Amino acid sequence: MNGMTITQFIIEEQRQAKGATGEFTLLLNDIVTACKKISLAVNKGALAGTMGSLESENIQGEVQKELDVITNEIFISSLEWSGHLAGMASEEMDDPYEIPAKYPRGKYLILFDPLDGSSNVNVNISVGTIFSILRAPEGVTHPKVEDFLQPGTGQVCAGYALYGSSTMLVLTTGRGVNGFTLDREVGEFYLTHPDMRIPPDTHEFAVNTSNQRHWEAPVQRYVAECLKGKEGPRGRDFNMRWVASMVAEVHRILIRGGLFMYPLDSNLKDKGGKLRIMYEANPMSMIVEQAGGASSTGRERILDIQPAGLHQRVPVILGSRNEVDRVVSYHRD
């Protein structure tokens, strides 16, 4: 294990950034604290009696798990007071969160999914937190929705925490991707996965095949060719995975390569896709691209999209570059 803590790593990053004031470093430290608290809440699970569903629904119309609400509150309470943020937006809330007037304002915006994959909580499968940091427009201290609607290329940082057999925090500030593992005895994240890279080729893909009959032709073609294995046009066997937790899927790809798809299908066409661009697609796309992979809707690079709404959905195809390029080429045919 590398002896560098995440705090040391963040300070070193700050030293190499021109004109750094330390505000961004302090914001990342607050995020680290929030993720530690969420890790504890998730790990207590049934022991704390927080595993049941609530009657309320979030903006997506999905029934909220009790931990969804708890983790959302943890993230807000950990970040609202510090003075590093102009505004916050969560997948669990209809509108941006207004930072109370008693707290100072900063120059950054944060968007987050406090508990991605929460439908897996009751069956003890890995879940996570996803976050995206943007700069607030110049002079904006009370941001409106349109101030958050920046393309993914505008992100200054993206990351996720994975709450599994160990708790990991994976982070990019546009200078590669690094992974940190929580030492529970010390209460500190240590750098364990420096400079994470996604191999360009893979024999593994992840997709929910129960939706196969609804997919568009290019995705039908890609998956059919993979399933034919050595006897098919690809000339080799593929393995299929599906966890139904984007954090877990992307983490596997960062560790050993692969392709993750939640493509457009006939059931999702009116919604635009399944995954939310601001809370899931943009931050994960930045991480994947910084690790040498690629991310697309099948028709365009996700990070280039100009968002139209905080809860806009898009198709997502990301992972090993050569496989993403192949699926994209099928959309052109």
GROMACS .gro file of C-alpha atoms in nm:
model
  333
    1MET     CA    1   0.000   0.000   0.000
    2ASN     CA    2   0.124   0.347  -0.087
    3GLY     CA    3   0.175   0.548   0.233
    4MET     CA    4   0.019   0.865   0.089
    5THR     CA    5  -0.313   0.968   0.240
    6ILE     CA    6  -0.583   1.131   0.033
    7THR     CA    7  -0.525   1.457   0.224
    8GLN     CA    8  -0.157   1.455   0.129
    9PHE     CA    9  -0.247   1.370  -0.230
   10ILE     CA   10  -0.495   1.657  -0.258
   11ILE     CA   11  -0.242   1.905  -0.113
   12GLU     CA   12   0.021   1.787  -0.363
   13GLU     CA   13  -0.233   1.838  -0.644
   14GLN     CA   14  -0.298   2.189  -0.514
   15ARG     CA   15   0.074   2.271  -0.514
   16GLN     CA   16   0.097   2.183  -0.882
   17ALA     CA   17  -0.205   2.392  -0.981
   18LYS     CA   18  -0.135   2.751  -1.084
   19GLY     CA   19  -0.318   3.012  -0.882
   20ALA     CA   20  -0.461   2.760  -0.635
   21THR     CA   21  -0.608   2.921  -0.323
   22GLY     CA   22  -0.674   2.609  -0.116
   23GLU     CA   23  -1.052   2.645  -0.135
   24PHE     CA   24  -1.085   2.350  -0.371
   25THR     CA   25  -0.862   2.139  -0.145
   26LEU     CA   26  -1.082   2.212   0.154
   27LEU     CA   27  -1.395   2.128  -0.047
   28LEU     CA   28  -1.250   1.788  -0.141
   29ASN     CA   29  -1.168   1.724   0.225
   30ASP     CA   30  -1.533   1.794   0.313
   31ILE     CA   31  -1.643   1.544   0.046
   32VAL     CA   32  -1.404   1.285   0.191
   33THR     CA   33  -1.562   1.337   0.534
   34ALA     CA   34  -1.914   1.297   0.389
   35CYS     CA   35  -1.815   0.970   0.220
   36LYS     CA   36  -1.673   0.833   0.546
   37LYS     CA   37  -2.002   0.910   0.721
   38ILE     CA   38  -2.205   0.751   0.441
   39SER     CA   39  -1.982   0.443   0.448
   40LEU     CA   40  -2.060   0.403   0.816
   41ALA     CA   41  -2.435   0.446   0.758
   42VAL     CA   42  -2.435   0.192   0.473
   43ASN     CA   43  -2.229  -0.062   0.668
   44LYS     CA   44  -2.460  -0.043   0.970
   45GLY     CA   45  -2.752  -0.116   0.737
   46ALA     CA   46  -3.011  -0.341   0.896
   47LEU     CA   47  -2.850  -0.303   1.240
   48ALA     CA   48  -2.951   0.062   1.237
   49GLY     CA   49  -3.298  -0.017   1.099
   50THR     CA   50  -3.248   0.195   0.787
   51MET     CA   51  -3.311  -0.062   0.514
   52GLY     CA   52  -3.680  -0.007   0.446
   53SER     CA   53  -3.847   0.200   0.173
   54LEU     CA   54  -4.018   0.530   0.236
   55GLU     CA   55  -4.354   0.633   0.095
   56SER     CA   56  -4.197   0.932  -0.082
   57GLU     CA   57  -4.066   0.935  -0.438
   58ASN     CA   58  -3.777   1.135  -0.577
   59ILE     CA   59  -3.793   1.355  -0.888
   60GLN     CA   60  -3.750   1.044  -1.108
   61GLY     CA   61  -4.068   0.889  -0.964
   62GLU     CA   62  -3.866   0.620  -0.789
   63VAL     CA   63  -3.955   0.510  -0.435
   64GLN     CA   64  -3.681   0.635  -0.207
   65LYS     CA   65  -3.503   0.395   0.024
   66GLU     CA   66  -3.454   0.526   0.376
   67LEU     CA   67  -3.077   0.531   0.321
   68ASP     CA   68  -3.128   0.750   0.011
   69VAL     CA   69  -3.269   1.021   0.233
   70ILE     CA   70  -3.016   0.969   0.513
   71THR     CA   71  -2.717   0.984   0.278
   72ASN     CA   72  -2.858   1.291   0.103
   73GLU     CA   73  -2.880   1.468   0.438
   74ILE     CA   74  -2.526   1.360   0.527
   75PHE     CA   75  -2.388   1.510   0.208
   76ILE     CA   76  -2.574   1.838   0.256
   77SER     CA   77  -2.481   1.880   0.623
   78SER     CA   78  -2.115   1.800   0.553
   79LEU     CA   79  -2.080   2.059   0.275
   80GLU     CA   80  -2.331   2.341   0.325
   81TRP     CA   81  -2.153   2.521   0.610
   82SER     CA   82  -1.796   2.535   0.480
   83GLY     CA   83  -1.815   2.841   0.254
   84HIS     CA   84  -1.661   2.664  -0.047
   85LEU     CA   85  -1.986   2.621  -0.242
   86ALA     CA   86  -2.222   2.861  -0.415
   87GLY     CA   87  -2.483   2.588  -0.458
   88MET     CA   88  -2.567   2.219  -0.442
   89ALA     CA   89  -2.793   1.989  -0.643
   90SER     CA   90  -2.888   1.630  -0.566
   91GLU     CA   91  -3.053   1.355  -0.766
   92GLU     CA   92  -3.286   1.313  -0.470
   93MET     CA   93  -3.421   1.671  -0.482
   94ASP     CA   94  -3.638   1.842  -0.741
   95ASP     CA   95  -3.454   2.176  -0.727
   96PRO     CA   96  -3.107   2.296  -0.629
   97TYR     CA   97  -3.046   2.315  -0.256
   98GLU     CA   98  -3.032   2.672  -0.130
   99ILE     CA   99  -2.741   2.712   0.110
  100PRO     CA  100  -2.870   2.879   0.429
  101ALA     CA  101  -2.801   3.253   0.451
  102LYS     CA  102  -2.602   3.211   0.775
  103TYR     CA  103  -2.324   3.033   0.583
  104PRO     CA  104  -2.068   3.199   0.352
  105ARG     CA  105  -2.064   3.123  -0.021
  106GLY     CA  106  -1.780   2.991  -0.235
  107LYS     CA  107  -1.704   2.966  -0.605
  108TYR     CA  108  -1.796   2.603  -0.675
  109LEU     CA  109  -2.111   2.407  -0.750
  110ILE     CA  110  -2.156   2.041  -0.664
  111LEU     CA  111  -2.400   1.785  -0.804
  112PHE     CA  112  -2.429   1.444  -0.644
  113ASP     CA  113  -2.610   1.113  -0.633
  114PRO     CA  114  -2.579   1.029  -0.263
  115LEU     CA  115  -2.652   0.656  -0.296
  116ASP     CA  116  -2.624   0.514  -0.645
  117GLY     CA  117  -2.759   0.160  -0.680
  118SER     CA  118  -2.969   0.188  -0.364
  119SER     CA  119  -3.208  -0.081  -0.489
  120ASN     CA  120  -2.922  -0.320  -0.407
  121VAL     CA  121  -2.894  -0.219  -0.042
  122ASN     CA  122  -3.131  -0.486   0.086
  123VAL     CA  123  -2.937  -0.764  -0.088
  124ASN     CA  124  -2.596  -0.640   0.033
  125ILE     CA  125  -2.453  -0.557  -0.310
  126SER     CA  126  -2.207  -0.269  -0.353
  127VAL     CA  127  -2.355   0.081  -0.374
  128GLY     CA  128  -2.185   0.418  -0.399
  129THR     CA  129  -2.185   0.797  -0.407
  130ILE     CA  130  -2.117   0.994  -0.728
  131PHE     CA  131  -2.023   1.363  -0.738
  132SER     CA  132  -1.938   1.631  -0.991
  133ILE     CA  133  -1.781   1.972  -0.919
  134LEU     CA  134  -1.824   2.275  -1.144
  135ARG     CA  135  -1.718   2.637  -1.118
  136ALA     CA  136  -2.003   2.875  -1.044
  137PRO     CA  137  -2.041   3.147  -1.310
  138GLU     CA  138  -1.847   3.460  -1.223
  139GLY     CA  139  -2.018   3.661  -0.951
  140VAL     CA  140  -2.296   3.406  -0.890
  141THR     CA  141  -2.357   3.339  -0.520
  142HIS     CA  142  -2.723   3.231  -0.540
  143PRO     CA  143  -2.720   2.995  -0.839
  144LYS     CA  144  -3.028   2.915  -1.039
  145VAL     CA  145  -3.088   2.592  -1.234
  146GLU     CA  146  -2.929   2.732  -1.550
  147ASP     CA  147  -2.602   2.798  -1.364
  148PHE     CA  148  -2.565   2.424  -1.306
  149LEU     CA  149  -2.638   2.333  -1.669
  150GLN     CA  150  -2.281   2.317  -1.791
  151PRO     CA  151  -2.147   2.050  -2.029
  152GLY     CA  152  -1.933   1.777  -1.877
  153THR     CA  153  -1.619   1.932  -2.022
  154GLY     CA  154  -1.665   2.209  -1.764
  155GLN     CA  155  -1.617   1.976  -1.467
  156VAL     CA  156  -1.316   2.058  -1.249
  157CYS     CA  157  -1.346   1.732  -1.057
  158ALA     CA  158  -1.546   1.411  -1.063
  159GLY     CA  159  -1.542   1.114  -0.833
  160TYR     CA  160  -1.725   0.832  -0.665
  161ALA     CA  161  -1.712   0.637  -0.343
  162LEU     CA  162  -1.773   0.263  -0.353
  163TYR     CA  163  -1.913   0.095  -0.043
  164GLY     CA  164  -1.834  -0.272  -0.088
  165SER     CA  165  -1.598  -0.526   0.071
  166SER     CA  166  -1.385  -0.218   0.133
  167THR     CA  167  -1.471   0.150   0.096
  168MET     CA  168  -1.289   0.319  -0.191
  169LEU     CA  169  -1.284   0.674  -0.322
  170VAL     CA  170  -1.192   0.723  -0.687
  171LEU     CA  171  -1.110   1.075  -0.799
  172THR     CA  172  -1.005   1.282  -1.099
  173THR     CA  173  -0.923   1.650  -1.121
  174GLY     CA  174  -0.835   1.626  -1.489
  175ARG     CA  175  -0.488   1.484  -1.426
  176GLY     CA  176  -0.560   1.111  -1.443
  177VAL     CA  177  -0.757   0.887  -1.207
  178ASN     CA  178  -0.649   0.769  -0.863
  179GLY     CA  179  -0.813   0.530  -0.617
  180PHE     CA  180  -0.798   0.545  -0.238
  181THR     CA  181  -0.901   0.277   0.013
  182LEU     CA  182  -1.038   0.354   0.358
  183ASP     CA  183  -0.838   0.212   0.648
  184ARG     CA  184  -1.116   0.177   0.903
  185GLU     CA  185  -0.878   0.143   1.196
  186VAL     CA  186  -0.707   0.473   1.119
  187GLY     CA  187  -1.011   0.642   0.964
  188GLU     CA  188  -0.811   0.761   0.664
  189PHE     CA  189  -0.811   0.697   0.289
  190TYR     CA  190  -0.477   0.579   0.148
  191LEU     CA  191  -0.366   0.581  -0.215
  192THR     CA  192  -0.388   0.217  -0.326
  193HIS     CA  193  -0.463   0.248  -0.698
  194PRO     CA  194  -0.246   0.522  -0.853
  195ASP     CA  195  -0.297   0.625  -1.215
  196MET     CA  196  -0.583   0.387  -1.293
  197ARG     CA  197  -0.600   0.296  -1.664
  198ILE     CA  198  -0.867   0.117  -1.868
  199PRO     CA  199  -0.724  -0.126  -2.125
  200PRO     CA  200  -0.845  -0.040  -2.477
  201ASP     CA  201  -0.963  -0.394  -2.548
  202THR     CA  202  -1.185  -0.622  -2.344
  203HIS     CA  203  -1.378  -0.949  -2.352
  204GLU     CA  204  -1.638  -0.834  -2.098
  205PHE     CA  205  -1.954  -0.628  -2.130
  206ALA     CA  206  -2.231  -0.525  -1.889
  207VAL     CA  207  -2.588  -0.464  -2.001
  208ASN     CA  208  -2.938  -0.548  -1.879
  209THR     CA  209  -3.037  -0.808  -2.138
  210SER     CA  210  -3.395  -0.821  -2.011
  211ASN     CA  211  -3.441  -0.504  -2.220
  212GLN     CA  212  -3.290  -0.660  -2.533
  213ARG     CA  213  -3.615  -0.669  -2.731
  214HIS     CA  214  -3.647  -0.291  -2.685
  215TRP     CA  215  -3.293  -0.194  -2.795
  216GLU     CA  216  -3.209  -0.012  -3.116
  217ALA     CA  217  -3.051  -0.212  -3.397
  218PRO     CA  218  -2.686  -0.105  -3.338
  219VAL     CA  219  -2.687  -0.233  -2.979
  220GLN     CA  220  -2.876  -0.548  -3.081
  221ARG     CA  221  -2.603  -0.612  -3.338
  222TYR     CA  222  -2.315  -0.554  -3.096
  223VAL     CA  223  -2.450  -0.782  -2.822
  224ALA     CA  224  -2.549  -1.053  -3.071
  225GLU     CA  225  -2.195  -1.059  -3.211
  226CYS     CA  226  -2.046  -1.086  -2.862
  227LEU     CA  227  -2.279  -1.372  -2.767
  228LYS     CA  228  -2.176  -1.571  -3.077
  229GLY     CA  229  -1.825  -1.587  -2.932
  230LYS     CA  230  -1.546  -1.766  -3.117
  231GLU     CA  231  -1.785  -1.888  -3.382
  232GLY     CA  232  -1.911  -1.537  -3.458
  233PRO     CA  233  -1.763  -1.235  -3.638
  234ARG     CA  234  -1.563  -1.126  -3.330
  235GLY     CA  235  -1.370  -1.455  -3.325
  236ARG     CA  236  -1.348  -1.470  -2.944
  237ASP     CA  237  -1.564  -1.539  -2.641
  238PHE     CA  238  -1.710  -1.263  -2.425
  239ASN     CA  239  -1.832  -1.264  -2.067
  240MET     CA  240  -2.139  -1.068  -1.957
  241ARG     CA  241  -2.182  -0.893  -1.622
  242TRP     CA  242  -2.468  -0.693  -1.471
  243VAL     CA  243  -2.474  -0.553  -1.115
  244ALA     CA  244  -2.738  -0.278  -1.162
  245SER     CA  245  -2.516  -0.036  -0.970
  246MET     CA  246  -2.332   0.208  -1.197
  247VAL     CA  247  -2.059   0.270  -0.941
  248ALA     CA  248  -1.984  -0.104  -0.917
  249GLU     CA  249  -1.992  -0.145  -1.297
  250VAL     CA  250  -1.755   0.147  -1.363
  251HIS     CA  251  -1.521   0.040  -1.085
  252ARG     CA  252  -1.486  -0.307  -1.237
  253ILE     CA  253  -1.406  -0.145  -1.573
  254LEU     CA  254  -1.138   0.074  -1.414
  255ILE     CA  255  -0.980  -0.231  -1.252
  256ARG     CA  256  -0.984  -0.474  -1.545
  257GLY     CA  257  -1.151  -0.316  -1.847
  258GLY     CA  258  -1.492  -0.377  -1.996
  259LEU     CA  259  -1.793  -0.208  -2.149
  260PHE     CA  260  -2.098  -0.073  -1.966
  261MET     CA  261  -2.416   0.010  -2.154
  262TYR     CA  262  -2.753   0.152  -2.060
  263PRO     CA  263  -2.856   0.224  -2.419
  264LEU     CA  264  -3.161   0.395  -2.555
  265ASP     CA  265  -3.458   0.164  -2.605
  266SER     CA  266  -3.820   0.198  -2.710
  267ASN     CA  267  -3.938   0.217  -2.347
  268LEU     CA  268  -3.696   0.499  -2.265
  269LYS     CA  269  -3.723   0.703  -2.584
  270ASP     CA  270  -3.965   0.959  -2.442
  271LYS     CA  271  -3.740   1.010  -2.138
  272GLY     CA  272  -3.421   1.034  -2.346
  273GLY     CA  273  -3.251   0.746  -2.166
  274LYS     CA  274  -3.214   0.591  -1.822
  275LEU     CA  275  -2.919   0.762  -1.651
  276ARG     CA  276  -2.903   1.126  -1.542
  277ILE     CA  277  -2.645   1.332  -1.724
  278MET     CA  278  -2.564   1.570  -1.438
  279TYR     CA  279  -2.544   1.319  -1.153
  280GLU     CA  280  -2.424   1.000  -1.322
  281ALA     CA  281  -2.325   1.023  -1.689
  282ASN     CA  282  -2.105   1.335  -1.676
  283PRO     CA  283  -1.895   1.250  -1.369
  284MET     CA  284  -1.851   0.886  -1.471
  285SER     CA  285  -1.763   0.989  -1.828
  286MET     CA  286  -1.494   1.226  -1.703
  287ILE     CA  287  -1.345   0.950  -1.486
  288VAL     CA  288  -1.353   0.696  -1.769
  289GLU     CA  289  -1.198   0.934  -2.023
  290GLN     CA  290  -0.927   1.039  -1.780
  291ALA     CA  291  -0.843   0.669  -1.740
  292GLY     CA  292  -0.802   0.626  -2.115
  293GLY     CA  293  -1.151   0.496  -2.192
  294ALA     CA  294  -1.436   0.649  -2.392
  295SER     CA  295  -1.797   0.748  -2.324
  296SER     CA  296  -2.078   0.811  -2.568
  297THR     CA  297  -2.452   0.802  -2.612
  298GLY     CA  298  -2.387   0.603  -2.928
  299ARG     CA  299  -2.430   0.921  -3.132
  300GLU     CA  300  -2.222   1.181  -2.948
  301ARG     CA  301  -1.960   1.220  -2.679
  302ILE     CA  302  -2.142   1.258  -2.347
  303LEU     CA  303  -1.910   1.529  -2.213
  304ASP     CA  304  -1.993   1.755  -2.512
  305ILE     CA  305  -2.369   1.757  -2.449
  306GLN     CA  306  -2.522   2.088  -2.343
  307PRO     CA  307  -2.765   1.982  -2.065
  308ALA     CA  308  -3.123   2.101  -2.092
  309GLY     CA  309  -3.229   2.021  -1.736
  310LEU     CA  310  -3.098   1.912  -1.398
  311HIS     CA  311  -3.264   1.572  -1.426
  312GLN     CA  312  -3.214   1.514  -1.798
  313ARG     CA  313  -3.149   1.151  -1.893
  314VAL     CA  314  -2.920   1.015  -2.164
  315PRO     CA  315  -2.814   0.676  -2.303
  316VAL     CA  316  -2.470   0.570  -2.176
  317ILE     CA  317  -2.208   0.353  -2.344
  318LEU     CA  318  -1.868   0.371  -2.172
  319GLY     CA  319  -1.554   0.174  -2.098
  320SER     CA  320  -1.272   0.025  -2.304
  321ARG     CA  321  -1.212   0.260  -2.595
  322ASN     CA  322  -1.206   0.012  -2.883
  323GLU     CA  323  -1.538  -0.145  -2.780
  324VAL     CA  324  -1.708   0.193  -2.735
  325ASP     CA  325  -1.578   0.296  -3.078
  326ARG     CA  326  -1.724  -0.021  -3.228
  327VAL     CA  327  -2.072   0.042  -3.084
  328VAL     CA  328  -2.056   0.405  -3.203
  329SER     CA  329  -1.958   0.290  -3.553
  330TYR     CA  330  -2.263   0.062  -3.562
  331HIS     CA  331  -2.483   0.366  -3.489
  332ARG     CA  332  -2.337   0.532  -3.801
  333ASP     CA  333  -2.400   0.235  -4.033
   0.00000   0.00000   0.00000
